[in-house]
Amino acid sequence: MTYDWTLWIVFILIGLATTLPRGSFIILGERASLPEGLQKALRYAPAAALAAIVVPDVVLVGGVVEVLNPKLAAAFAAVLATQVSRNPWLPFIVGMGVLLGLRHFL
């Protein structure tokens, strides 16, 4: 199998494109700071990324939104358990209990 030299250039460019922006904040330190508005917006990035991954799996069943969805009911129960108690294990227990119960009966 022969490899073209352009493949190596692409690898190097992709590596630089991912490393330079991250490394620039380490190297430049305080001299390169993000604007205050962008810093405030970036605080919500992890929650937004997690929601973008989880919500479609919870809401959709076979690509269609269903009202009687065991995953949606379990997620609602877990959120409700979070609001009622400060116990970090309770949402997992309640959510899995509702999910397994509804899957068994539906």
Tab-separated table of C-alpha atoms in Angstrom, residues 37-73:
chain	number	residue	atom	x	y	z
A	37	GLY	CA	-19.240	37.955	27.543
A	38	LEU	CA	-17.631	34.929	25.909
A	39	GLN	CA	-16.352	33.679	29.269
A	40	LYS	CA	-19.876	33.862	30.695
A	41	ALA	CA	-21.278	32.027	27.676
A	42	LEU	CA	-18.662	29.281	27.893
A	43	ARG	CA	-19.787	28.426	31.416
A	44	TYR	CA	-22.885	26.843	29.873
A	45	ALA	CA	-21.009	24.832	27.228
A	46	PRO	CA	-20.706	21.560	29.209
A	47	ALA	CA	-24.407	21.549	30.106
A	48	ALA	CA	-25.369	22.366	26.520
A	49	ALA	CA	-23.154	19.599	25.143
A	50	LEU	CA	-24.583	17.060	27.591
A	51	ALA	CA	-28.137	18.124	26.766
A	52	ALA	CA	-27.437	17.829	23.028
A	53	ILE	CA	-26.284	14.245	23.563
A	54	VAL	CA	-28.938	13.084	26.038
A	55	VAL	CA	-32.167	14.815	24.973
A	56	PRO	CA	-32.592	13.190	21.534
A	57	ASP	CA	-32.165	9.724	23.056
A	58	VAL	CA	-34.671	10.482	25.807
A	59	VAL	CA	-37.326	12.193	23.682
A	60	LEU	CA	-37.252	10.197	20.447
A	61	VAL	CA	-38.352	6.601	20.006
A	62	GLY	CA	-37.538	5.296	16.554
A	63	GLY	CA	-37.037	8.846	15.290
A	64	VAL	CA	-40.500	9.959	16.422
A	65	VAL	CA	-41.546	11.863	19.549
A	66	GLU	CA	-43.839	9.689	21.690
A	67	VAL	CA	-45.790	10.957	24.682
A	68	LEU	CA	-45.877	7.543	26.420
A	69	ASN	CA	-42.130	7.093	26.422
A	70	PRO	CA	-40.563	5.212	29.374
A	71	LYS	CA	-37.260	7.089	28.978
A	72	LEU	CA	-39.003	10.461	29.054
A	73	ALA	CA	-41.006	9.488	32.139
